mmCIF file with all atom_site columns, C-alpha atoms and ligand atoms in Angstrom:
data_model
loop_
_atom_site.group_PDB
_atom_site.id
_atom_site.type_symbol
_atom_site.label_atom_id
_atom_site.label_alt_id
_atom_site.label_comp_id
_atom_site.label_asym_id
_atom_site.label_entity_id
_atom_site.label_seq_id
_atom_site.pdbx_PDB_ins_code
_atom_site.Cartn_x
_atom_site.Cartn_y
_atom_site.Cartn_z
_atom_site.occupancy
_atom_site.B_iso_or_equiv
_atom_site.pdbx_formal_charge
_atom_site.auth_seq_id
_atom_site.auth_comp_id
_atom_site.auth_asym_id
_atom_site.auth_atom_id
_atom_site.pdbx_PDB_model_num
ATOM   1   C  CA  . MET N 1 1   ? 73.435 110.672 160.253 1.00 0.00 ? 1   MET N CA  1
ATOM   2   C  CA  . PHE N 1 2   ? 69.788 110.036 159.558 1.00 0.00 ? 2   PHE N CA  1
ATOM   3   C  CA  . GLY N 1 3   ? 68.266 106.587 160.137 1.00 0.00 ? 3   GLY N CA  1
ATOM   4   C  CA  . TRP N 1 4   ? 64.877 104.956 159.643 1.00 0.00 ? 4   TRP N CA  1
ATOM   5   C  CA  . THR N 1 5   ? 63.066 101.643 160.105 1.00 0.00 ? 5   THR N CA  1
ATOM   6   C  CA  . THR N 1 6   ? 61.081 99.736  157.474 1.00 0.00 ? 6   THR N CA  1
ATOM   7   C  CA  . PHE N 1 7   ? 58.501 96.952  157.869 1.00 0.00 ? 7   PHE N CA  1
ATOM   8   C  CA  . ASP N 1 8   ? 57.085 95.098  154.852 1.00 0.00 ? 8   ASP N CA  1
ATOM   9   C  CA  . VAL N 1 9   ? 53.404 95.035  155.873 1.00 0.00 ? 9   VAL N CA  1
ATOM   10  C  CA  . THR N 1 10  ? 51.994 93.658  152.621 1.00 0.00 ? 10  THR N CA  1
ATOM   11  C  CA  . SER N 1 11  ? 50.597 90.581  154.387 1.00 0.00 ? 11  SER N CA  1
ATOM   12  C  CA  . GLN N 1 12  ? 48.785 92.808  156.921 1.00 0.00 ? 12  GLN N CA  1
ATOM   13  C  CA  . LEU N 1 13  ? 46.848 94.726  154.274 1.00 0.00 ? 13  LEU N CA  1
ATOM   14  C  CA  . PRO N 1 14  ? 43.408 93.834  152.915 1.00 0.00 ? 14  PRO N CA  1
ATOM   15  C  CA  . ASP N 1 15  ? 42.928 92.440  149.397 1.00 0.00 ? 15  ASP N CA  1
ATOM   16  C  CA  . ARG N 1 16  ? 42.853 95.204  146.782 1.00 0.00 ? 16  ARG N CA  1
ATOM   17  C  CA  . TRP N 1 17  ? 44.249 97.743  149.285 1.00 0.00 ? 17  TRP N CA  1
ATOM   18  C  CA  . ASP N 1 18  ? 46.194 99.489  146.540 1.00 0.00 ? 18  ASP N CA  1
ATOM   19  C  CA  . THR N 1 19  ? 43.348 99.802  144.052 1.00 0.00 ? 19  THR N CA  1
ATOM   20  C  CA  . ASP N 1 20  ? 41.064 100.889 146.911 1.00 0.00 ? 20  ASP N CA  1
ATOM   21  C  CA  . ILE N 1 21  ? 43.468 103.736 147.730 1.00 0.00 ? 21  ILE N CA  1
ATOM   22  C  CA  . ALA N 1 22  ? 43.962 104.653 144.049 1.00 0.00 ? 22  ALA N CA  1
ATOM   23  C  CA  . GLU N 1 23  ? 40.190 104.925 143.597 1.00 0.00 ? 23  GLU N CA  1
ATOM   24  C  CA  . VAL N 1 24  ? 39.866 107.230 146.614 1.00 0.00 ? 24  VAL N CA  1
ATOM   25  C  CA  . VAL N 1 25  ? 42.664 109.372 145.150 1.00 0.00 ? 25  VAL N CA  1
ATOM   26  C  CA  . ARG N 1 26  ? 40.955 109.495 141.757 1.00 0.00 ? 26  ARG N CA  1
ATOM   27  C  CA  . LYS N 1 27  ? 37.718 110.753 143.297 1.00 0.00 ? 27  LYS N CA  1
ATOM   28  C  CA  . ASN N 1 28  ? 39.077 113.057 146.000 1.00 0.00 ? 28  ASN N CA  1
ATOM   29  C  CA  . GLN N 1 29  ? 42.496 114.397 144.980 1.00 0.00 ? 29  GLN N CA  1
ATOM   30  C  CA  . SER N 1 30  ? 42.663 118.098 145.826 1.00 0.00 ? 30  SER N CA  1
ATOM   31  C  CA  . ASP N 1 31  ? 45.401 120.364 144.479 1.00 0.00 ? 31  ASP N CA  1
ATOM   32  C  CA  . ARG N 1 32  ? 46.628 123.601 145.952 1.00 0.00 ? 32  ARG N CA  1
ATOM   33  C  CA  . LEU N 1 33  ? 49.583 125.943 145.896 1.00 0.00 ? 33  LEU N CA  1
ATOM   34  C  CA  . LEU N 1 34  ? 51.850 125.832 148.914 1.00 0.00 ? 34  LEU N CA  1
ATOM   35  C  CA  . THR N 1 35  ? 53.639 129.119 149.406 1.00 0.00 ? 35  THR N CA  1
ATOM   36  C  CA  . PRO N 1 36  ? 56.711 128.971 151.686 1.00 0.00 ? 36  PRO N CA  1
ATOM   37  C  CA  . PRO N 1 37  ? 57.923 130.042 154.109 1.00 0.00 ? 37  PRO N CA  1
ATOM   38  C  CA  . HIS N 1 38  ? 56.540 128.570 157.308 1.00 0.00 ? 38  HIS N CA  1
ATOM   39  C  CA  . SER N 1 39  ? 58.452 127.850 160.520 1.00 0.00 ? 39  SER N CA  1
ATOM   40  C  CA  . THR N 1 40  ? 58.763 124.233 159.292 1.00 0.00 ? 40  THR N CA  1
ATOM   41  C  CA  . SER N 1 41  ? 60.048 125.175 155.782 1.00 0.00 ? 41  SER N CA  1
ATOM   42  C  CA  . ARG N 1 42  ? 63.694 124.594 154.846 1.00 0.00 ? 42  ARG N CA  1
ATOM   43  C  CA  . GLU N 1 43  ? 63.503 126.164 151.413 1.00 0.00 ? 43  GLU N CA  1
ATOM   44  C  CA  . GLY N 1 44  ? 66.400 128.583 151.364 1.00 0.00 ? 44  GLY N CA  1
ATOM   45  C  CA  . ASN N 1 45  ? 65.549 131.903 149.767 1.00 0.00 ? 45  ASN N CA  1
ATOM   46  C  CA  . GLY N 1 46  ? 63.119 132.749 147.036 1.00 0.00 ? 46  GLY N CA  1
ATOM   47  C  CA  . THR N 1 47  ? 61.409 129.417 146.448 1.00 0.00 ? 47  THR N CA  1
ATOM   48  C  CA  . PRO N 1 48  ? 58.320 129.776 144.258 1.00 0.00 ? 48  PRO N CA  1
ATOM   49  C  CA  . ALA N 1 49  ? 55.015 128.260 145.260 1.00 0.00 ? 49  ALA N CA  1
ATOM   50  C  CA  . LEU N 1 50  ? 54.779 124.488 144.867 1.00 0.00 ? 50  LEU N CA  1
ATOM   51  C  CA  . CYS N 1 51  ? 51.723 122.641 143.613 1.00 0.00 ? 51  CYS N CA  1
ATOM   52  C  CA  . THR N 1 52  ? 50.788 119.976 146.144 1.00 0.00 ? 52  THR N CA  1
ATOM   53  C  CA  . SER N 1 53  ? 48.077 117.367 146.026 1.00 0.00 ? 53  SER N CA  1
ATOM   54  C  CA  . THR N 1 54  ? 46.430 115.488 148.874 1.00 0.00 ? 54  THR N CA  1
ATOM   55  C  CA  . VAL N 1 55  ? 43.377 113.555 149.903 1.00 0.00 ? 55  VAL N CA  1
ATOM   56  C  CA  . ARG N 1 56  ? 42.246 115.259 153.063 1.00 0.00 ? 56  ARG N CA  1
ATOM   57  C  CA  . GLY N 1 57  ? 42.292 113.492 156.402 1.00 0.00 ? 57  GLY N CA  1
ATOM   58  C  CA  . SER N 1 58  ? 38.542 113.754 156.882 1.00 0.00 ? 58  SER N CA  1
ATOM   59  C  CA  . VAL N 1 59  ? 38.018 111.953 153.544 1.00 0.00 ? 59  VAL N CA  1
ATOM   60  C  CA  . VAL N 1 60  ? 40.493 109.191 154.462 1.00 0.00 ? 60  VAL N CA  1
ATOM   61  C  CA  . TRP N 1 61  ? 38.593 108.715 157.721 1.00 0.00 ? 61  TRP N CA  1
ATOM   62  C  CA  . GLU N 1 62  ? 35.295 108.217 155.848 1.00 0.00 ? 62  GLU N CA  1
ATOM   63  C  CA  . GLU N 1 63  ? 36.471 106.340 152.758 1.00 0.00 ? 63  GLU N CA  1
ATOM   64  C  CA  . LEU N 1 64  ? 39.312 104.142 154.028 1.00 0.00 ? 64  LEU N CA  1
ATOM   65  C  CA  . PRO N 1 65  ? 38.274 102.981 157.523 1.00 0.00 ? 65  PRO N CA  1
ATOM   66  C  CA  . TRP N 1 66  ? 40.637 99.985  157.365 1.00 0.00 ? 66  TRP N CA  1
ATOM   67  C  CA  . ILE N 1 67  ? 43.618 102.367 157.208 1.00 0.00 ? 67  ILE N CA  1
ATOM   68  C  CA  . VAL N 1 68  ? 42.333 104.197 160.278 1.00 0.00 ? 68  VAL N CA  1
ATOM   69  C  CA  . ASP N 1 69  ? 42.015 100.843 162.098 1.00 0.00 ? 69  ASP N CA  1
ATOM   70  C  CA  . LEU N 1 70  ? 45.629 99.954  161.231 1.00 0.00 ? 70  LEU N CA  1
ATOM   71  C  CA  . TYR N 1 71  ? 46.775 103.470 162.185 1.00 0.00 ? 71  TYR N CA  1
ATOM   72  C  CA  . ARG N 1 72  ? 45.246 103.135 165.640 1.00 0.00 ? 72  ARG N CA  1
ATOM   73  C  CA  . GLY N 1 73  ? 46.141 99.452  166.057 1.00 0.00 ? 73  GLY N CA  1
ATOM   74  C  CA  . ARG N 1 74  ? 48.781 97.348  164.319 1.00 0.00 ? 74  ARG N CA  1
ATOM   75  C  CA  . PHE N 1 75  ? 50.806 100.216 162.805 1.00 0.00 ? 75  PHE N CA  1
ATOM   76  C  CA  . ARG N 1 76  ? 50.835 102.059 166.129 1.00 0.00 ? 76  ARG N CA  1
ATOM   77  C  CA  . GLU N 1 77  ? 52.203 98.908  167.776 1.00 0.00 ? 77  GLU N CA  1
ATOM   78  C  CA  . LEU N 1 78  ? 54.956 98.698  165.146 1.00 0.00 ? 78  LEU N CA  1
ATOM   79  C  CA  . GLY N 1 79  ? 55.655 102.368 165.934 1.00 0.00 ? 79  GLY N CA  1
ATOM   80  C  CA  . GLU N 1 80  ? 56.188 101.379 169.557 1.00 0.00 ? 80  GLU N CA  1
ATOM   81  C  CA  . ARG N 1 81  ? 58.733 98.788  168.447 1.00 0.00 ? 81  ARG N CA  1
ATOM   82  C  CA  . PHE N 1 82  ? 60.508 101.505 166.452 1.00 0.00 ? 82  PHE N CA  1
ATOM   83  C  CA  . ALA N 1 83  ? 60.386 104.202 169.150 1.00 0.00 ? 83  ALA N CA  1
ATOM   84  C  CA  . ARG N 1 84  ? 60.655 101.942 172.224 1.00 0.00 ? 84  ARG N CA  1
ATOM   85  C  CA  . ARG N 1 85  ? 58.060 104.030 174.038 1.00 0.00 ? 85  ARG N CA  1
ATOM   86  C  CA  . LYS N 1 86  ? 54.341 104.604 174.133 1.00 0.00 ? 86  LYS N CA  1
ATOM   87  C  CA  . VAL N 1 87  ? 53.108 105.859 170.769 1.00 0.00 ? 87  VAL N CA  1
ATOM   88  C  CA  . ILE N 1 88  ? 49.874 107.820 170.561 1.00 0.00 ? 88  ILE N CA  1
ATOM   89  C  CA  . ALA N 1 89  ? 47.589 108.192 167.527 1.00 0.00 ? 89  ALA N CA  1
ATOM   90  C  CA  . ALA N 1 90  ? 46.443 111.737 166.765 1.00 0.00 ? 90  ALA N CA  1
ATOM   91  C  CA  . THR N 1 91  ? 42.810 112.562 167.449 1.00 0.00 ? 91  THR N CA  1
ATOM   92  C  CA  . ASP N 1 92  ? 42.460 115.393 164.900 1.00 0.00 ? 92  ASP N CA  1
ATOM   93  C  CA  . ARG N 1 93  ? 41.293 113.928 161.583 1.00 0.00 ? 93  ARG N CA  1
ATOM   94  C  CA  . ARG N 1 94  ? 42.760 116.787 159.537 1.00 0.00 ? 94  ARG N CA  1
ATOM   95  C  CA  . TYR N 1 95  ? 46.302 115.484 159.947 1.00 0.00 ? 95  TYR N CA  1
ATOM   96  C  CA  . ALA N 1 96  ? 46.148 112.046 161.642 1.00 0.00 ? 96  ALA N CA  1
ATOM   97  C  CA  . VAL N 1 97  ? 46.155 110.222 158.284 1.00 0.00 ? 97  VAL N CA  1
ATOM   98  C  CA  . VAL N 1 98  ? 46.331 111.938 154.869 1.00 0.00 ? 98  VAL N CA  1
ATOM   99  C  CA  . LEU N 1 99  ? 47.202 110.751 151.375 1.00 0.00 ? 99  LEU N CA  1
ATOM   100 C  CA  . ASN N 1 100 ? 49.988 112.655 149.636 1.00 0.00 ? 100 ASN N CA  1
ATOM   101 C  CA  . VAL N 1 101 ? 49.848 112.459 145.858 1.00 0.00 ? 101 VAL N CA  1
ATOM   102 C  CA  . GLN N 1 102 ? 52.451 113.425 143.238 1.00 0.00 ? 102 GLN N CA  1
ATOM   103 C  CA  . ASP N 1 103 ? 51.546 113.128 139.572 1.00 0.00 ? 103 ASP N CA  1
ATOM   104 C  CA  . PRO N 1 104 ? 54.176 112.509 136.868 1.00 0.00 ? 104 PRO N CA  1
ATOM   105 C  CA  . GLY N 1 105 ? 55.728 115.742 135.688 1.00 0.00 ? 105 GLY N CA  1
ATOM   106 C  CA  . GLY N 1 106 ? 54.518 117.638 138.764 1.00 0.00 ? 106 GLY N CA  1
ATOM   107 C  CA  . ASP N 1 107 ? 56.466 119.508 141.414 1.00 0.00 ? 107 ASP N CA  1
ATOM   108 C  CA  . ARG N 1 108 ? 58.722 118.143 144.110 1.00 0.00 ? 108 ARG N CA  1
ATOM   109 C  CA  . SER N 1 109 ? 57.352 118.454 147.638 1.00 0.00 ? 109 SER N CA  1
ATOM   110 C  CA  . GLU N 1 110 ? 58.313 121.236 150.009 1.00 0.00 ? 110 GLU N CA  1
ATOM   111 C  CA  . CYS N 1 111 ? 61.608 120.875 151.861 1.00 0.00 ? 111 CYS N CA  1
ATOM   112 C  CA  . HIS N 1 112 ? 60.615 120.852 155.525 1.00 0.00 ? 112 HIS N CA  1
ATOM   113 C  CA  . VAL N 1 113 ? 60.965 119.396 158.979 1.00 0.00 ? 113 VAL N CA  1
ATOM   114 C  CA  . ASP N 1 114 ? 58.138 117.599 160.770 1.00 0.00 ? 114 ASP N CA  1
ATOM   115 C  CA  . THR N 1 115 ? 56.679 118.728 164.083 1.00 0.00 ? 115 THR N CA  1
ATOM   116 C  CA  . ASN N 1 116 ? 55.347 115.344 165.209 1.00 0.00 ? 116 ASN N CA  1
ATOM   117 C  CA  . PRO N 1 117 ? 57.959 113.020 166.724 1.00 0.00 ? 117 PRO N CA  1
ATOM   118 C  CA  . ILE N 1 118 ? 57.078 109.927 164.686 1.00 0.00 ? 118 ILE N CA  1
ATOM   119 C  CA  . ALA N 1 119 ? 56.341 109.959 160.972 1.00 0.00 ? 119 ALA N CA  1
ATOM   120 C  CA  . CYS N 1 120 ? 54.862 106.773 159.527 1.00 0.00 ? 120 CYS N CA  1
ATOM   121 C  CA  . LEU N 1 121 ? 54.561 106.299 155.764 1.00 0.00 ? 121 LEU N CA  1
ATOM   122 C  CA  . LEU N 1 122 ? 52.821 103.470 153.940 1.00 0.00 ? 122 LEU N CA  1
ATOM   123 C  CA  . TYR N 1 123 ? 53.923 103.493 150.319 1.00 0.00 ? 123 TYR N CA  1
ATOM   124 C  CA  . ALA N 1 124 ? 50.979 102.642 148.047 1.00 0.00 ? 124 ALA N CA  1
ATOM   125 C  CA  . THR N 1 125 ? 53.125 102.822 144.905 1.00 0.00 ? 125 THR N CA  1
ATOM   126 C  CA  . GLY N 1 126 ? 56.685 101.743 144.101 1.00 0.00 ? 126 GLY N CA  1
ATOM   127 C  CA  . HIS N 1 127 ? 59.196 103.858 142.177 1.00 0.00 ? 127 HIS N CA  1
ATOM   128 C  CA  . MET N 1 128 ? 62.455 102.700 140.667 1.00 0.00 ? 128 MET N CA  1
ATOM   129 C  CA  . PRO N 1 129 ? 65.558 104.823 141.345 1.00 0.00 ? 129 PRO N CA  1
ATOM   130 C  CA  . GLU N 1 130 ? 65.491 106.476 137.912 1.00 0.00 ? 130 GLU N CA  1
ATOM   131 C  CA  . ALA N 1 131 ? 61.764 107.311 138.124 1.00 0.00 ? 131 ALA N CA  1
ATOM   132 C  CA  . GLY N 1 132 ? 61.921 110.124 140.689 1.00 0.00 ? 132 GLY N CA  1
ATOM   133 C  CA  . GLY N 1 133 ? 59.668 110.278 143.753 1.00 0.00 ? 133 GLY N CA  1
ATOM   134 C  CA  . GLU N 1 134 ? 62.486 109.469 146.188 1.00 0.00 ? 134 GLU N CA  1
ATOM   135 C  CA  . LEU N 1 135 ? 62.371 110.835 149.711 1.00 0.00 ? 135 LEU N CA  1
ATOM   136 C  CA  . ALA N 1 136 ? 65.665 112.685 150.298 1.00 0.00 ? 136 ALA N CA  1
ATOM   137 C  CA  . ILE N 1 137 ? 66.528 113.353 153.943 1.00 0.00 ? 137 ILE N CA  1
ATOM   138 C  CA  . ALA N 1 138 ? 69.466 115.474 155.050 1.00 0.00 ? 138 ALA N CA  1
ATOM   139 C  CA  . ASN N 1 139 ? 72.104 113.722 157.090 1.00 0.00 ? 139 ASN N CA  1
ATOM   140 C  CA  . ASP N 1 140 ? 73.174 117.158 158.347 1.00 0.00 ? 140 ASP N CA  1
ATOM   141 C  CA  . VAL N 1 141 ? 70.512 118.819 160.488 1.00 0.00 ? 141 VAL N CA  1
ATOM   142 C  CA  . ARG N 1 142 ? 71.870 122.265 159.542 1.00 0.00 ? 142 ARG N CA  1
ATOM   143 C  CA  . SER N 1 143 ? 70.697 121.882 155.927 1.00 0.00 ? 143 SER N CA  1
ATOM   144 C  CA  . ARG N 1 144 ? 68.452 124.775 154.921 1.00 0.00 ? 144 ARG N CA  1
ATOM   145 C  CA  . SER N 1 145 ? 67.598 124.162 151.264 1.00 0.00 ? 145 SER N CA  1
ATOM   146 C  CA  . VAL N 1 146 ? 67.085 121.467 148.653 1.00 0.00 ? 146 VAL N CA  1
ATOM   147 C  CA  . ALA N 1 147 ? 70.668 121.977 147.458 1.00 0.00 ? 147 ALA N CA  1
ATOM   148 C  CA  . GLU N 1 148 ? 72.011 121.503 150.975 1.00 0.00 ? 148 GLU N CA  1
ATOM   149 C  CA  . VAL N 1 149 ? 69.877 118.390 151.504 1.00 0.00 ? 149 VAL N CA  1
ATOM   150 C  CA  . ASP N 1 150 ? 71.060 116.950 148.174 1.00 0.00 ? 150 ASP N CA  1
ATOM   151 C  CA  . HIS N 1 151 ? 74.676 117.600 149.125 1.00 0.00 ? 151 HIS N CA  1
ATOM   152 C  CA  . ASP N 1 152 ? 74.557 114.950 151.870 1.00 0.00 ? 152 ASP N CA  1
ATOM   153 C  CA  . CYS N 1 153 ? 71.360 112.944 152.205 1.00 0.00 ? 153 CYS N CA  1
ATOM   154 C  CA  . SER N 1 154 ? 69.884 109.531 152.817 1.00 0.00 ? 154 SER N CA  1
ATOM   155 C  CA  . VAL N 1 155 ? 67.438 108.415 150.121 1.00 0.00 ? 155 VAL N CA  1
ATOM   156 C  CA  . ILE N 1 156 ? 64.347 106.279 150.619 1.00 0.00 ? 156 ILE N CA  1
ATOM   157 C  CA  . TYR N 1 157 ? 62.981 104.731 147.413 1.00 0.00 ? 157 TYR N CA  1
ATOM   158 C  CA  . PRO N 1 158 ? 59.256 104.069 147.802 1.00 0.00 ? 158 PRO N CA  1
ATOM   159 C  CA  . GLN N 1 159 ? 58.463 100.360 147.786 1.00 0.00 ? 159 GLN N CA  1
ATOM   160 C  CA  . LYS N 1 160 ? 54.836 99.354  147.599 1.00 0.00 ? 160 LYS N CA  1
ATOM   161 C  CA  . GLY N 1 161 ? 53.584 97.814  150.845 1.00 0.00 ? 161 GLY N CA  1
ATOM   162 C  CA  . HIS N 1 162 ? 56.481 99.090  152.918 1.00 0.00 ? 162 HIS N CA  1
ATOM   163 C  CA  . LEU N 1 163 ? 55.828 100.966 156.145 1.00 0.00 ? 163 LEU N CA  1
ATOM   164 C  CA  . VAL N 1 164 ? 58.566 103.422 157.103 1.00 0.00 ? 164 VAL N CA  1
ATOM   165 C  CA  . PHE N 1 165 ? 59.058 105.062 160.503 1.00 0.00 ? 165 PHE N CA  1
ATOM   166 C  CA  . PHE N 1 166 ? 61.338 107.988 161.305 1.00 0.00 ? 166 PHE N CA  1
ATOM   167 C  CA  . ASP N 1 167 ? 61.708 111.100 163.413 1.00 0.00 ? 167 ASP N CA  1
ATOM   168 C  CA  . GLY N 1 168 ? 61.751 113.983 160.934 1.00 0.00 ? 168 GLY N CA  1
ATOM   169 C  CA  . ARG N 1 169 ? 61.847 116.865 163.410 1.00 0.00 ? 169 ARG N CA  1
ATOM   170 C  CA  . SER N 1 170 ? 65.519 117.729 162.933 1.00 0.00 ? 170 SER N CA  1
ATOM   171 C  CA  . HIS N 1 171 ? 66.496 116.366 159.536 1.00 0.00 ? 171 HIS N CA  1
ATOM   172 C  CA  . PRO N 1 172 ? 65.102 118.469 156.643 1.00 0.00 ? 172 PRO N CA  1
ATOM   173 C  CA  . HIS N 1 173 ? 63.560 116.365 153.881 1.00 0.00 ? 173 HIS N CA  1
ATOM   174 C  CA  . TYR N 1 174 ? 61.624 116.562 150.626 1.00 0.00 ? 174 TYR N CA  1
ATOM   175 C  CA  . VAL N 1 175 ? 60.238 114.279 147.923 1.00 0.00 ? 175 VAL N CA  1
ATOM   176 C  CA  . ARG N 1 176 ? 61.730 114.623 144.465 1.00 0.00 ? 176 ARG N CA  1
ATOM   177 C  CA  . ALA N 1 177 ? 59.528 115.230 141.441 1.00 0.00 ? 177 ALA N CA  1
ATOM   178 C  CA  . VAL N 1 178 ? 58.117 112.124 139.773 1.00 0.00 ? 178 VAL N CA  1
ATOM   179 C  CA  . THR N 1 179 ? 59.702 111.629 136.352 1.00 0.00 ? 179 THR N CA  1
ATOM   180 C  CA  . GLY N 1 180 ? 58.414 108.120 135.564 1.00 0.00 ? 180 GLY N CA  1
ATOM   181 C  CA  . GLY N 1 181 ? 54.864 107.363 134.466 1.00 0.00 ? 181 GLY N CA  1
ATOM   182 C  CA  . VAL N 1 182 ? 53.325 106.342 137.794 1.00 0.00 ? 182 VAL N CA  1
ATOM   183 C  CA  . THR N 1 183 ? 51.509 108.675 140.193 1.00 0.00 ? 183 THR N CA  1
ATOM   184 C  CA  . ARG N 1 184 ? 53.175 108.482 143.606 1.00 0.00 ? 184 ARG N CA  1
ATOM   185 C  CA  . ILE N 1 185 ? 50.750 107.808 146.459 1.00 0.00 ? 185 ILE N CA  1
ATOM   186 C  CA  . VAL N 1 186 ? 51.734 107.566 150.113 1.00 0.00 ? 186 VAL N CA  1
ATOM   187 C  CA  . VAL N 1 187 ? 49.626 107.212 153.230 1.00 0.00 ? 187 VAL N CA  1
ATOM   188 C  CA  . ALA N 1 188 ? 51.190 109.737 155.628 1.00 0.00 ? 188 ALA N CA  1
ATOM   189 C  CA  . MET N 1 189 ? 50.418 109.069 159.291 1.00 0.00 ? 189 MET N CA  1
ATOM   190 C  CA  . ASN N 1 190 ? 51.357 111.269 162.236 1.00 0.00 ? 190 ASN N CA  1
ATOM   191 C  CA  . TYR N 1 191 ? 52.004 109.870 165.700 1.00 0.00 ? 191 TYR N CA  1
ATOM   192 C  CA  . TYR N 1 192 ? 52.800 111.548 169.003 1.00 0.00 ? 192 TYR N CA  1
ATOM   193 C  CA  . THR N 1 193 ? 54.419 110.588 172.303 1.00 0.00 ? 193 THR N CA  1
ATOM   194 C  CA  . GLU N 1 194 ? 53.992 111.659 175.915 1.00 0.00 ? 194 GLU N CA  1
ATOM   195 C  CA  . GLU N 1 195 ? 57.126 113.838 175.595 1.00 0.00 ? 195 GLU N CA  1
ATOM   196 C  CA  . CYS N 1 196 ? 55.878 115.458 172.375 1.00 0.00 ? 196 CYS N CA  1
ATOM   197 C  CA  . PRO N 1 197 ? 52.065 115.414 172.482 1.00 0.00 ? 197 PRO N CA  1
ATOM   198 C  CA  . GLU N 1 198 ? 49.584 116.451 169.823 1.00 0.00 ? 198 GLU N CA  1
ATOM   199 C  CA  . SER N 1 199 ? 48.922 119.691 171.749 1.00 0.00 ? 199 SER N CA  1
ATOM   200 C  CA  . MET N 1 200 ? 52.417 120.889 170.674 1.00 0.00 ? 200 MET N CA  1
ATOM   201 C  CA  . ARG N 1 201 ? 51.458 120.977 166.979 1.00 0.00 ? 201 ARG N CA  1
ATOM   202 C  CA  . PRO N 1 202 ? 51.924 124.565 165.710 1.00 0.00 ? 202 PRO N CA  1
ATOM   203 C  CA  . ALA N 1 203 ? 48.541 126.285 165.547 1.00 0.00 ? 203 ALA N CA  1
ATOM   204 C  CA  . ASP N 1 204 ? 49.159 127.631 162.031 1.00 0.00 ? 204 ASP N CA  1
ATOM   205 C  CA  . LEU N 1 205 ? 50.489 124.437 160.412 1.00 0.00 ? 205 LEU N CA  1
ATOM   206 C  CA  . ASP N 1 206 ? 47.231 123.004 159.079 1.00 0.00 ? 206 ASP N CA  1
ATOM   207 C  CA  . ALA N 1 207 ? 46.145 126.284 157.526 1.00 0.00 ? 207 ALA N CA  1
ATOM   208 C  CA  . TYR N 1 208 ? 49.576 126.410 155.852 1.00 0.00 ? 208 TYR N CA  1
ATOM   209 C  CA  . LEU N 1 209 ? 49.490 122.829 154.559 1.00 0.00 ? 209 LEU N CA  1
ATOM   210 C  CA  . TYR N 1 210 ? 45.825 122.323 153.771 1.00 0.00 ? 210 TYR N CA  1
ATOM   211 C  CA  . GLY N 1 211 ? 44.088 125.653 154.256 1.00 0.00 ? 211 GLY N CA  1
ATOM   212 C  CA  . SER N 1 212 ? 43.997 127.949 151.260 1.00 0.00 ? 212 SER N CA  1
ATOM   213 C  CA  . PRO N 1 213 ? 41.938 127.634 148.099 1.00 0.00 ? 213 PRO N CA  1
ATOM   214 C  CA  . VAL N 1 214 ? 42.072 124.658 145.798 1.00 0.00 ? 214 VAL N CA  1
ATOM   215 C  CA  . VAL N 1 215 ? 43.635 125.267 142.383 1.00 0.00 ? 215 VAL N CA  1
ATOM   216 C  CA  . GLY N 1 216 ? 42.967 123.504 139.092 1.00 0.00 ? 216 GLY N CA  1
HETATM 217 O  O1  . AKG X 2 .   ? 56.063 111.100 151.070 1.00 0.00 ? 1   AKG X O1  1
HETATM 218 C  C1  . AKG X 2 .   ? 57.112 110.964 151.683 1.00 0.00 ? 1   AKG X C1  1
HETATM 219 O  O2  . AKG X 2 .   ? 57.927 110.066 151.400 1.00 0.00 ? 1   AKG X O2  1
HETATM 220 C  C2  . AKG X 2 .   ? 57.440 111.924 152.816 1.00 0.00 ? 1   AKG X C2  1
HETATM 221 C  C3  . AKG X 2 .   ? 56.258 112.710 153.331 1.00 0.00 ? 1   AKG X C3  1
HETATM 222 C  C4  . AKG X 2 .   ? 56.610 113.685 154.415 1.00 0.00 ? 1   AKG X C4  1
HETATM 223 O  O3  . AKG X 2 .   ? 57.727 114.068 154.621 1.00 0.00 ? 1   AKG X O3  1
HETATM 224 C  C5  . AKG X 2 .   ? 55.550 114.187 155.283 1.00 0.00 ? 1   AKG X C5  1
HETATM 225 O  O4  . AKG X 2 .   ? 54.361 113.847 155.050 1.00 0.00 ? 1   AKG X O4  1
HETATM 226 O  O5  . AKG X 2 .   ? 55.862 114.969 156.210 1.00 0.00 ? 1   AKG X O5  1
HETATM 227 FE FE1 . FE2 X 3 .   ? 57.878 115.220 156.490 1.00 0.00 ? 2   FE2 X FE1 1
#
C-alpha cells in the first residue's frame, strides 16, 4: 500500500505567494513533447508523446527566491520529520525545484517512478475531485501502465497550500488530465538522503524530462 504525509503550510508562505507563482508561470511556461520510454517510464506499450509544461529550475531559482529558501530550510526540516533521517537539498538547479503546469484540456502527465528518495510537492492550485488533476499512485509496485495504476491506486487531490511528501521510487504514478477550468500548478521539489544521494540520479534523466526542443 502506498502512503504519504501532508502538511498545511499556508501560514508559512509569504503574502501573495500564489499570484507570485502564477505570474512566473505566465511569463516562463515552456511546453515540450515528452516521448516515452525512459528507464523511469511506466507507460505500458505504445504510448504516444505527451505534451508537458514546466517552468525550468533555473528560472525558479532566479524568480522565486523565497521558494528556494523554504526548500533549503523549513520544508527540508519538515522532510526530516517525514523521513526520520537527514534530508539533503539538491544542488543542481535544473531539478532541485521546478514548477509543473497542466492547462485545462491538456494531457495527463507521464506515468513514471521517481529516482530521488523524497518527493515534496507544494500545491499552488486546488482541484475538486470532478475537475481532474488528481495524482494517482499505484498501491501495487508491479503496475506498469496507466490502466494498471488506475486498477488499484491511492489518489491525492491537490489542495492549495498543502505540502505533500512521499517516496515515489517504487510506486508508479501519474497526474490525470485537468478537466475543470483551472490551470494546475505544483512546485515539485526533489530531496536526497545519505543512502540515496544526488550523485545517483540517472545521467540521462534531465535530457529526457527537460532537454529537447520547445513546442508551441
Ligand atoms: O504533480 C504531482 O502531483 C506529481 C508530480 C510528480 O510525480 C513528479 O514531479 O515527479
Ligand atoms: Fe513523480
